[in-house]
mmCIF file of C-alpha atoms and ligand atoms in Angstrom:
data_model
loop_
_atom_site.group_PDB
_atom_site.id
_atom_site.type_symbol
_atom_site.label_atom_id
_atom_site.label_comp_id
_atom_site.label_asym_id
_atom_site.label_seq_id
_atom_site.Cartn_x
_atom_site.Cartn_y
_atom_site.Cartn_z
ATOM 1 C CA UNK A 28 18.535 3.158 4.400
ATOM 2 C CA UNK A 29 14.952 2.560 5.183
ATOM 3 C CA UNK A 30 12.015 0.606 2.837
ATOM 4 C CA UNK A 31 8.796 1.245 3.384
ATOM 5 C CA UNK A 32 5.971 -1.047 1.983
ATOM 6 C CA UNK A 33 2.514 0.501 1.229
ATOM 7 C CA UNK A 34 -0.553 0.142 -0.136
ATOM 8 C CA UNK A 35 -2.896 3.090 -1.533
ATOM 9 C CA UNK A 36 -4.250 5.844 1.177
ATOM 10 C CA UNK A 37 -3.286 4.576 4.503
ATOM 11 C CA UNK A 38 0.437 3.905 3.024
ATOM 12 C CA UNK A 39 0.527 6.882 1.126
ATOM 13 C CA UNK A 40 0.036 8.554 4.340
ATOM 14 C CA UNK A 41 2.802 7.690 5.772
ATOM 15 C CA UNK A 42 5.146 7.754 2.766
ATOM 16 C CA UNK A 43 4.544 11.645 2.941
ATOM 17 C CA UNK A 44 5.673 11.763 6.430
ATOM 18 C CA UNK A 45 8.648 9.793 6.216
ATOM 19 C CA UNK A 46 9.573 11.227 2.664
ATOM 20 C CA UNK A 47 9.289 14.557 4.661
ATOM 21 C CA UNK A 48 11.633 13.536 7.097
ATOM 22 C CA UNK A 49 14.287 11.127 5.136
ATOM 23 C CA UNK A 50 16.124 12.119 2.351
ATOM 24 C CA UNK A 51 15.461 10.280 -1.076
ATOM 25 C CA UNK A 52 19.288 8.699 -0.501
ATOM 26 C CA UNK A 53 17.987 7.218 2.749
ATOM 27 C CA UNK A 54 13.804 6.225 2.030
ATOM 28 C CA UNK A 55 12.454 3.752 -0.776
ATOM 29 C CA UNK A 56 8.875 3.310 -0.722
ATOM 30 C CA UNK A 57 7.921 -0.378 -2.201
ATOM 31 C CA UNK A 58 4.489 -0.117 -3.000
ATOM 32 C CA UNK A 59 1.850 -3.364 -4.076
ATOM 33 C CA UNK A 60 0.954 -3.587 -7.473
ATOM 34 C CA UNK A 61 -1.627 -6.675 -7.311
ATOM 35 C CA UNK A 62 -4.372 -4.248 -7.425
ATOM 36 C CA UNK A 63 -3.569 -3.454 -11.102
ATOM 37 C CA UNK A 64 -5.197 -4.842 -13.743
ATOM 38 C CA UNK A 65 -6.269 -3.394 -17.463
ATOM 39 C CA UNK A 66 -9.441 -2.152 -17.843
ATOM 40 C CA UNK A 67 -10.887 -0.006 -21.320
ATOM 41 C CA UNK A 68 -7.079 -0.793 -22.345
ATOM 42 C CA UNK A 69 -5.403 0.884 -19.981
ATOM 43 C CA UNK A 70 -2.647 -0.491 -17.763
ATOM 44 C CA UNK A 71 -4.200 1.173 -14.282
ATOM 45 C CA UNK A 72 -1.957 0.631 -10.927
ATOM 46 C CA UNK A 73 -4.348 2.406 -8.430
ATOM 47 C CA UNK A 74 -1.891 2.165 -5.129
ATOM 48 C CA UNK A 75 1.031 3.625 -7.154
ATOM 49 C CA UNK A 76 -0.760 6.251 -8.306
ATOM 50 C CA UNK A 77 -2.508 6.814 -4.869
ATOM 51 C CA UNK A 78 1.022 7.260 -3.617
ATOM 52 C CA UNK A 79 2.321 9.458 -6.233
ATOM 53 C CA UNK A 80 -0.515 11.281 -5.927
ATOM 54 C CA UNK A 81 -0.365 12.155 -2.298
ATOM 55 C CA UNK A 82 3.320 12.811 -2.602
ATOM 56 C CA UNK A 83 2.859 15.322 -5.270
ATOM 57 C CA UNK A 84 0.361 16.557 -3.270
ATOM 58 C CA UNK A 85 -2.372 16.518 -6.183
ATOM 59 C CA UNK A 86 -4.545 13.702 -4.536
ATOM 60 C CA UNK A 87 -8.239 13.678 -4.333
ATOM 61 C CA UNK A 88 -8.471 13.706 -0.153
ATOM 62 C CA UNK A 89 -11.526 13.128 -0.703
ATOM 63 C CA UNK A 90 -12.178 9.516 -2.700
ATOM 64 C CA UNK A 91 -8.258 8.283 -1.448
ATOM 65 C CA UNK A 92 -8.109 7.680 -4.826
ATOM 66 C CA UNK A 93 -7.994 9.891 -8.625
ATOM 67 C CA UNK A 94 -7.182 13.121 -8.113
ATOM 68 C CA UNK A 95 -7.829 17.058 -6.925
ATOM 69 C CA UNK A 96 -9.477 19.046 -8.999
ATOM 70 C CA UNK A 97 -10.873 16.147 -11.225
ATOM 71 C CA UNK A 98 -13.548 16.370 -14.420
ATOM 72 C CA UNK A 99 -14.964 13.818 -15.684
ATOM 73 C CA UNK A 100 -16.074 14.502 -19.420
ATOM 74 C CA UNK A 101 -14.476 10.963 -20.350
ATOM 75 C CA UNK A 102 -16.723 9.167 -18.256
ATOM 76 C CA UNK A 103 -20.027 11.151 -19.549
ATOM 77 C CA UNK A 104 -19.170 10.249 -22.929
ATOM 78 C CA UNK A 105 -18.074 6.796 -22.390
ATOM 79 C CA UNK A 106 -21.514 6.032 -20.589
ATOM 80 C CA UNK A 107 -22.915 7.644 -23.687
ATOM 81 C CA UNK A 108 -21.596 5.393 -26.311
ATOM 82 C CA UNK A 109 -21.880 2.205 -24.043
ATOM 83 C CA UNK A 110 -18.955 1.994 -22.420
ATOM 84 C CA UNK A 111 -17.948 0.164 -19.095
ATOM 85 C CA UNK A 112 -18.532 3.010 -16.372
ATOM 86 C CA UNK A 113 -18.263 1.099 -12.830
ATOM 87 C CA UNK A 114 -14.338 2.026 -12.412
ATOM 88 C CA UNK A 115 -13.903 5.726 -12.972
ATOM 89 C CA UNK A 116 -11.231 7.421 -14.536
ATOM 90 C CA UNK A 117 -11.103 11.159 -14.365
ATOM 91 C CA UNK A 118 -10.021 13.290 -17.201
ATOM 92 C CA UNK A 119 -6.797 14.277 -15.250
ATOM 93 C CA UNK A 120 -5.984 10.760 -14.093
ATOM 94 C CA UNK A 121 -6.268 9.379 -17.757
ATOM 95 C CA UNK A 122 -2.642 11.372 -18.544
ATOM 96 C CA UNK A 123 -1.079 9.062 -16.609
ATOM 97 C CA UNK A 124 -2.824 5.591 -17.718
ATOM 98 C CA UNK A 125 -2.705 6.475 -21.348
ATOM 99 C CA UNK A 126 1.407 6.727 -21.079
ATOM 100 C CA UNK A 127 2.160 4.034 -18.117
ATOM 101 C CA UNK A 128 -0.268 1.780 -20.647
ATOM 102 C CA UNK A 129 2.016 3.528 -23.883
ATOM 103 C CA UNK A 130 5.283 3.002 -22.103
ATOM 104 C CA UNK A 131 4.681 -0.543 -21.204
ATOM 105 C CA UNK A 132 3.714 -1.208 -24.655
ATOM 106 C CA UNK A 133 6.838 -0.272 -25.579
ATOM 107 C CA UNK A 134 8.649 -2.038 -24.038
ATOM 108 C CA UNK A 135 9.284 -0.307 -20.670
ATOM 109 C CA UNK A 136 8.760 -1.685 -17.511
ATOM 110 C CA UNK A 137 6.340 -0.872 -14.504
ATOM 111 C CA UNK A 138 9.282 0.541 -12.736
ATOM 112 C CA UNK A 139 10.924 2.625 -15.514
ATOM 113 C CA UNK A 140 7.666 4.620 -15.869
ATOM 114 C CA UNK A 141 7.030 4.867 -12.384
ATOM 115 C CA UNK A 142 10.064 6.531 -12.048
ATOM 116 C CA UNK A 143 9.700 8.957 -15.349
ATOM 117 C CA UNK A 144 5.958 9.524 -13.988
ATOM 118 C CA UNK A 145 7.092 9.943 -10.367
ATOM 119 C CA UNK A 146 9.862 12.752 -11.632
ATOM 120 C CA UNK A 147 7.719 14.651 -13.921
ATOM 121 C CA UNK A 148 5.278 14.918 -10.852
ATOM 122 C CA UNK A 149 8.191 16.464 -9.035
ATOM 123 C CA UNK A 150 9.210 13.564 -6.414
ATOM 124 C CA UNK A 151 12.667 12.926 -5.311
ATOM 125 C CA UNK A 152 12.149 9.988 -3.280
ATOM 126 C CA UNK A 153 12.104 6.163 -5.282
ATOM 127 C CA UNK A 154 8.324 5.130 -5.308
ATOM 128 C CA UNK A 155 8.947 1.683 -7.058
ATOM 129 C CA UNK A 156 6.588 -1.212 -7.563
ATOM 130 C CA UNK A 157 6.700 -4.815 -5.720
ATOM 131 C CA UNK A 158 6.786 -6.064 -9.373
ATOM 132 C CA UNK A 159 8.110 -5.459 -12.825
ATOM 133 C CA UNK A 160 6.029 -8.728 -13.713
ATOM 134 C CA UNK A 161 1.884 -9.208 -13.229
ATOM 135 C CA UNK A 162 1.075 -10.335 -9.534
ATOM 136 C CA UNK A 163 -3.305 -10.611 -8.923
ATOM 137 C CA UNK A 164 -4.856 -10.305 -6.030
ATOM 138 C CA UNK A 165 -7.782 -13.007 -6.479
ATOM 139 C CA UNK A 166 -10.450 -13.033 -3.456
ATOM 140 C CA UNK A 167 -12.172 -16.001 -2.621
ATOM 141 C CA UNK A 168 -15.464 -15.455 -1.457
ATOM 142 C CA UNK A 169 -19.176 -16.513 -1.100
ATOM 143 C CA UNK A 170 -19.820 -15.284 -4.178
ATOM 144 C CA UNK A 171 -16.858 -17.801 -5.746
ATOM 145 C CA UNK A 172 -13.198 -15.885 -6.687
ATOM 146 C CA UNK A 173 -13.102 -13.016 -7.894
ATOM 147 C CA UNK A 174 -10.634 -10.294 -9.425
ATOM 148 C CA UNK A 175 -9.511 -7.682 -7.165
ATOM 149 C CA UNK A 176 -10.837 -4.591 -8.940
ATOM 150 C CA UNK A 177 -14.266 -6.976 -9.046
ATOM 151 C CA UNK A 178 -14.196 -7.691 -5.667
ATOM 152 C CA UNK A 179 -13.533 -4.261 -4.645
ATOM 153 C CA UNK A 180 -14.919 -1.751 -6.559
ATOM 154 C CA UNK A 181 -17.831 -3.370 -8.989
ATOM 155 C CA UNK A 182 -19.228 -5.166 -5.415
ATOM 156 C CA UNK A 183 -17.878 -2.682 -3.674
ATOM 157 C CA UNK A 184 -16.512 -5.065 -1.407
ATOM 158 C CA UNK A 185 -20.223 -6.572 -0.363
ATOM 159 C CA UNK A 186 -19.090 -10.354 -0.918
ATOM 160 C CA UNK A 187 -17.578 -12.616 2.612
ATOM 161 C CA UNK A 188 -14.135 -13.133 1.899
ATOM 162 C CA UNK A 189 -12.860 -16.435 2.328
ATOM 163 C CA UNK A 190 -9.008 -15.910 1.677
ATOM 164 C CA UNK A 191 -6.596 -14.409 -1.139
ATOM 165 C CA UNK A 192 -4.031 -15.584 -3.715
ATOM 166 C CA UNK A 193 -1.765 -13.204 -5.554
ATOM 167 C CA UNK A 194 -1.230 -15.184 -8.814
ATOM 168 C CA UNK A 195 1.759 -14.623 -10.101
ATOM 169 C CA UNK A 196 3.861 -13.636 -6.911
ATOM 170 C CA UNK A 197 6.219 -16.585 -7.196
ATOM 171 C CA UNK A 198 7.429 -15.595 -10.586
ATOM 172 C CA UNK A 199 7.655 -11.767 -9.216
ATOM 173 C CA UNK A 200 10.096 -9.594 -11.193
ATOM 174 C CA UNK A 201 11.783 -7.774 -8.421
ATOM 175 C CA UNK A 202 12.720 -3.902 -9.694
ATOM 176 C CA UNK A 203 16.709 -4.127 -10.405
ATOM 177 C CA UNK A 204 16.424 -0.866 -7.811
ATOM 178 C CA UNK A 205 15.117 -3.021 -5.279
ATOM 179 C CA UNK A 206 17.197 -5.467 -5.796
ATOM 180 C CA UNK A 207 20.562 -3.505 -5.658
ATOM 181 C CA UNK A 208 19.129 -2.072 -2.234
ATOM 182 C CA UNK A 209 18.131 -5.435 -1.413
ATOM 183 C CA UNK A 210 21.697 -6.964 -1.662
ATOM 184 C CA UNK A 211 23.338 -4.101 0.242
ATOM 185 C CA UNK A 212 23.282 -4.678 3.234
ATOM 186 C CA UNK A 213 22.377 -0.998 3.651
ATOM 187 C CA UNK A 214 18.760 -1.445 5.124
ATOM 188 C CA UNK A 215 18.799 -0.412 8.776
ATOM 189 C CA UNK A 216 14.771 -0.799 9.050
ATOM 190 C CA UNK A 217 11.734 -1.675 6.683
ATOM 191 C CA UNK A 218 8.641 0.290 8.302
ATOM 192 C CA UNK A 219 4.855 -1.666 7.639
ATOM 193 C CA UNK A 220 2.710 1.590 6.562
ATOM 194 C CA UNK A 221 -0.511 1.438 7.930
ATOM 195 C CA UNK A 222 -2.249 -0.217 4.872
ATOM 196 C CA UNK A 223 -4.392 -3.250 4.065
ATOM 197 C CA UNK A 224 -3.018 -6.181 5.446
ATOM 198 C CA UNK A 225 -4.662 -8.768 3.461
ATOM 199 C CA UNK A 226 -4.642 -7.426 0.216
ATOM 200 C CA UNK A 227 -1.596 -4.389 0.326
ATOM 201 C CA UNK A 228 1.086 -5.632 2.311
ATOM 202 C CA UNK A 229 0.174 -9.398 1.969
ATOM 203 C CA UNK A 230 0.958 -9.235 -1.238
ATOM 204 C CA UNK A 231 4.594 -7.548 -0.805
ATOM 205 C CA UNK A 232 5.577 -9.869 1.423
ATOM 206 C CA UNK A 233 4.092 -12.584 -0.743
ATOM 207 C CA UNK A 234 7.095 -12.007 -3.334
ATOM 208 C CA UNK A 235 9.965 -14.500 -2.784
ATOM 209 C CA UNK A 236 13.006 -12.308 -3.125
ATOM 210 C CA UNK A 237 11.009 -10.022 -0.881
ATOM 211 C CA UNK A 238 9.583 -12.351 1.872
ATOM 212 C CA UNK A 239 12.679 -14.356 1.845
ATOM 213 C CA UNK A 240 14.742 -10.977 2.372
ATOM 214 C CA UNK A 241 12.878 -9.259 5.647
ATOM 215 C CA UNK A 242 12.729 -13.188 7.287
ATOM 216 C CA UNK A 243 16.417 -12.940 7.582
ATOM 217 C CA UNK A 244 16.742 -9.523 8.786
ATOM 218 C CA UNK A 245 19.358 -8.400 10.378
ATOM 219 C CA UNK A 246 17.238 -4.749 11.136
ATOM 220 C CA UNK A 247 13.802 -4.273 12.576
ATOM 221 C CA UNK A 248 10.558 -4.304 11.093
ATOM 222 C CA UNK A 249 8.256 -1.604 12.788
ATOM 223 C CA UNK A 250 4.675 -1.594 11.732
ATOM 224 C CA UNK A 251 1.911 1.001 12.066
ATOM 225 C CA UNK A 252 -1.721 -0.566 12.772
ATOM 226 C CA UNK A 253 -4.388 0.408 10.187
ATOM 227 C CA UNK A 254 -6.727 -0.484 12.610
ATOM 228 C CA UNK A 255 -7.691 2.302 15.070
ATOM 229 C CA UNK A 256 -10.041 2.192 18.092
ATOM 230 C CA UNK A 257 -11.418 -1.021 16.471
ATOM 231 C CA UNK A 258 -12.287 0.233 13.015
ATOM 232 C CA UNK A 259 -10.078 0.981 9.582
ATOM 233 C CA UNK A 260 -10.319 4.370 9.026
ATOM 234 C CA UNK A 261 -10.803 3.935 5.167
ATOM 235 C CA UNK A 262 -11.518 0.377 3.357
ATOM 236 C CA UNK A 263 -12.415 -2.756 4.255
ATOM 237 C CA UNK A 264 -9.793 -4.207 6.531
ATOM 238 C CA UNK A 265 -11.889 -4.851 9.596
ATOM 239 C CA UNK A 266 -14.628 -6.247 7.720
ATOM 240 C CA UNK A 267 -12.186 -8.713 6.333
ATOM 241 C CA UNK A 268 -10.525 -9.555 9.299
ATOM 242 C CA UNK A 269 -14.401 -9.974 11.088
ATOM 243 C CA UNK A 270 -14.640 -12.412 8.439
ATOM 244 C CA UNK A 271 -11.253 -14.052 8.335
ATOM 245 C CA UNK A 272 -12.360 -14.964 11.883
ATOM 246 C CA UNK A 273 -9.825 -12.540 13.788
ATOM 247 C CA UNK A 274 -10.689 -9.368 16.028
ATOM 248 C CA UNK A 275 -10.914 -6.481 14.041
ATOM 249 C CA UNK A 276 -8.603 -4.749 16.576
ATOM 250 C CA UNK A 277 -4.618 -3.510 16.867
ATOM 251 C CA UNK A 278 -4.423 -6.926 18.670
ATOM 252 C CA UNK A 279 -5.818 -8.755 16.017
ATOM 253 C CA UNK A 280 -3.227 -6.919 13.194
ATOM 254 C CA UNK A 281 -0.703 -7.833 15.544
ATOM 255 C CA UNK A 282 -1.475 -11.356 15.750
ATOM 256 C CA UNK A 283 -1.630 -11.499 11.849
ATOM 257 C CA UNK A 284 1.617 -10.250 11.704
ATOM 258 C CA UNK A 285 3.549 -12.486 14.071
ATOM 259 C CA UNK A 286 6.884 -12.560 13.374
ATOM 260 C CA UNK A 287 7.148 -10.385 10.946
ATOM 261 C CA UNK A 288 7.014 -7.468 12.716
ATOM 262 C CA UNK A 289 9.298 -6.493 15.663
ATOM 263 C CA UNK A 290 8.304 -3.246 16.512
ATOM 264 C CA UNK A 291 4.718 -1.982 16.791
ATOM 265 C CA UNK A 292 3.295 1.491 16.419
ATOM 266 C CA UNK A 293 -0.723 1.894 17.991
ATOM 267 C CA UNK A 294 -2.894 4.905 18.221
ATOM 268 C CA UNK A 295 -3.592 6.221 21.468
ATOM 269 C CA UNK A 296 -7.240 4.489 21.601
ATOM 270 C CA UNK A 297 -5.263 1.607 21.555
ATOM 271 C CA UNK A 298 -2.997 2.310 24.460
ATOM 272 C CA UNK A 299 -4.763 -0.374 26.798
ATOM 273 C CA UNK A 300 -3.119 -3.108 24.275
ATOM 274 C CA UNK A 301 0.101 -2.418 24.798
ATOM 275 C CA UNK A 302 0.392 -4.731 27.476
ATOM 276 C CA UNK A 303 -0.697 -7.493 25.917
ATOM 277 C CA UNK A 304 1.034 -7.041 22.716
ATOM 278 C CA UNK A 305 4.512 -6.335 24.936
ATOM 279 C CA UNK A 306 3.645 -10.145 25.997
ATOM 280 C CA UNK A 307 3.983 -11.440 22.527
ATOM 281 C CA UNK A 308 7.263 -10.126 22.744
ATOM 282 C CA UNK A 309 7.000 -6.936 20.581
ATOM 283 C CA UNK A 310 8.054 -3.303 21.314
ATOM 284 C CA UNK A 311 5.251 -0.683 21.239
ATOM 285 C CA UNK A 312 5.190 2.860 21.263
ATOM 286 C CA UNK A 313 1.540 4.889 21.113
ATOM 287 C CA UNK A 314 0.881 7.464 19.380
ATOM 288 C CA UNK A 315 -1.193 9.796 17.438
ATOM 289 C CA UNK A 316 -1.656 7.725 13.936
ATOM 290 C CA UNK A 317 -4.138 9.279 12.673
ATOM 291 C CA UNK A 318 -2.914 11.247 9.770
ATOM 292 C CA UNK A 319 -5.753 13.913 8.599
ATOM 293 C CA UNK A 320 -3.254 16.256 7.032
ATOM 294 C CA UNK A 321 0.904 16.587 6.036
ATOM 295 C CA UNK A 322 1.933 17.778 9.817
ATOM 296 C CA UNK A 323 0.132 14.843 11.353
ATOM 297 C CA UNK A 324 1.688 12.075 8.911
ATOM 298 C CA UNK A 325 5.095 14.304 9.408
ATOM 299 C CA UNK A 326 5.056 13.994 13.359
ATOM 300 C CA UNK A 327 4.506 10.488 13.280
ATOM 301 C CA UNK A 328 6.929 9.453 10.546
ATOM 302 C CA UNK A 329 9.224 11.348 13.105
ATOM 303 C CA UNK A 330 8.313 9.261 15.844
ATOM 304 C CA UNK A 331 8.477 6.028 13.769
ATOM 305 C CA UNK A 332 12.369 6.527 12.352
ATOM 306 C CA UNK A 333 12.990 7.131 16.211
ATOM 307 C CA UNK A 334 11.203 3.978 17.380
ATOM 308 C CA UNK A 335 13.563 1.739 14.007
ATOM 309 C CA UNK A 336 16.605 3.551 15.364
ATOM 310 C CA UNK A 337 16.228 2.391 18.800
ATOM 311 C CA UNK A 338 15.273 -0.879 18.039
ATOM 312 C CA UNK A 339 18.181 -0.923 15.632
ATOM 313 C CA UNK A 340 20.693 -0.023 18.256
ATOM 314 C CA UNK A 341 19.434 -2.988 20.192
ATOM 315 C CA UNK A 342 19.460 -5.576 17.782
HETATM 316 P P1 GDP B 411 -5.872 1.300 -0.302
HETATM 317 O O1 GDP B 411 -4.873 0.507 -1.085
HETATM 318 O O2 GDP B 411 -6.150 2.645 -0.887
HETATM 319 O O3 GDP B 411 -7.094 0.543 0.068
HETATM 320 O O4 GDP B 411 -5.171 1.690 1.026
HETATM 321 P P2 GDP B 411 -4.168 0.998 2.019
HETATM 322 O O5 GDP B 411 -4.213 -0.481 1.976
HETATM 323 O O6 GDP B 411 -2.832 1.644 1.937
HETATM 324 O O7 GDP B 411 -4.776 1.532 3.333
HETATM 325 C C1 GDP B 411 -5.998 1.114 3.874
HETATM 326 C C2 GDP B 411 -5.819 1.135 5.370
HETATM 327 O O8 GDP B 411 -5.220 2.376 5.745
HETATM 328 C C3 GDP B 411 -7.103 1.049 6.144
HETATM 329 O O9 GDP B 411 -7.086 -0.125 6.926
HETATM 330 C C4 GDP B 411 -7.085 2.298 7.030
HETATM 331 O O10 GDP B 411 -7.535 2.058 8.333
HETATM 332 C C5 GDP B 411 -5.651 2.697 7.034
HETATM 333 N N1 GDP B 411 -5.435 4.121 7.206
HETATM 334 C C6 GDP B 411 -5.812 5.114 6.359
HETATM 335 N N2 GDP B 411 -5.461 6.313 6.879
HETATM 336 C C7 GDP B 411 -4.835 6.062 8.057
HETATM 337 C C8 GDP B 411 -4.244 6.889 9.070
HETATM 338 O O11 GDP B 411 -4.231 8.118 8.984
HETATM 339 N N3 GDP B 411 -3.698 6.251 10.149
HETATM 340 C C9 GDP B 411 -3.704 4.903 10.291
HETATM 341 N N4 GDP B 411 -3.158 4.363 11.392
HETATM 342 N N5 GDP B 411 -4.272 4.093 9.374
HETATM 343 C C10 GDP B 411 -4.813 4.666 8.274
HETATM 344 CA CA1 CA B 412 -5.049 -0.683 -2.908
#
């Protein structure tokens, strides 16, 4: 088996690739749910939905976020009658909130109606959340701590951040799926997609059961760099890690990682790094990792399972 852990676009990304390539017996995709929060009422997860929105290939390519096709006849008439505006939710994207928020009410949890969602939108492979229980990403910054979705999307990420703190992680729920697959023994690689850092994978590995889990690996952890040629291609990693005091490079990713990660996967740009990150005593392989379209994400996720299985075979 393989476990991937994303974020939103960049992990999404890959999770289309690899679910292209892996059958849903052999991939899980674990995917960070301290972005959520409520907001108008609604229990929103934004990097679940991002990834069960690219893998149902109904995704907004456009934003990395909501999706194709969108109206927004909601929004119009919430602004209208006074309502909060700065987060949007389009008319199609509401379907989902309104029953995740309905189902959770209920009594379900995150990852039950993940999975009902994730099936009625067609997808075979288990998408599950990090969490059945609330974990927050708070950012410190000049501007004093803030919620994520505050941080990210009312500031539009304009504050210097300082550091994080995912309340809650400690007391994580960890899905009874993940679990099971967890205590298997099964797991023959858990592949870093190329998402935030800081604020999508940090917060994964944040979770005790988790953490505690790929530190004691017996199988390799192979990471794709969200940085490319210097810059994220979407977000705000490389601002954060400018102001985190680290190079906004691959190198700098790498050096964030540390032992975590065994295996490293760079974008051509980056080949003149391999070098140096070989010296830290990791395995690299360059490539193309810049996934514009399916075929793209496809070839890499190829290249990546290849890259865990030969590590594998020489652990
Ligand atoms: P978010 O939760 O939607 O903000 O997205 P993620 O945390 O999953 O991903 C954000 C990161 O994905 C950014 O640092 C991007 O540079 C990276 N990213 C997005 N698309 C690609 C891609 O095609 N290739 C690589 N290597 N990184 C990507
Ligand atoms: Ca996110």
């Amino acid at each position: 088996m393989i476990v991937a852990l994303a974020g939103g676009v960049g992990g999404a990304r890959l999770a289309v690739g690899l679910a292209a390539v892996l059958s849903p017996q052999i991939l899980t995709i674990v995917v960070n749910t301290a972005d959520d929060f409520e907001h108008l009422g609604f229990a929103i997860s934004p990097d679940l939905d991002t990834v069960m929105y690219t893998l149902a290939g109904v995704a907004n390519p456009a934003t990395g976020w909501g999706r194709a096709q969108e109206t927004w006849n909601f929004m119009l008439a919430l602004e209208q009658v006074g309502g909060d505006t700065w987060f949007k939710l389009g008319d199609r994207d509401l379907a989902v909130h309104v029953l995740r928020t309905l189902a959770l009410r209920r009594g379900a949890s995150l990852s039950e109606i993940t999975r009902v969602l994730a099936t009625r939108f067609g997808i075979r492979h288990p998408v599950v959340p990090m969490s059945d229980s609330a974990v927050r990403t708070r950012v410190k910054t000049d501007c004093g701590e803030l919620a994520f979705q505050d941080y990210f999307v009312r500031r539009s990420c304009r504050p210097r951040v300082e550091g994080f703190r995912f309340v809650g992680s400690r007391k994580a729920r960890v899905p009874a799926v993940l679990l099971r697959i967890i205590r298997s023994g099964k797991v023959r690689a858990v592949v870093i997609c190329p998402s935030n850092p800081y604020v999508s994978i940090a917060p994964i590995l944040s979770v005790p059961t988790i953490g505690a889990w790929i530190r004691q690996r017996d199988f390799p952890v192979i990471a794709v760099s969200p940085i490319v040629g210097g810059v994220a291609l979407k977000g705000p990693a490389d601002k954060m890690m400018r102001e985190l005091g680290s190079a906004a490079t691959a190198l700098g990713v790498v050096r964030h990682y540390g032992d975590w990660v065994d295996g490293w996967v760079i974008d051509h740009q980056d080949a003149r790094l391999k070098r140096v990150i070989e010296r830290q005593g990791k395995a690299v392989l360059v490539t193309d990792t810049v996934m514009n379209n399916r075929s793209k994400s496809t070839r890499l996720a190829k290249r990546v399972v290849a890259f865990a299985q030969a590590l594998g075979s020489g652990k």
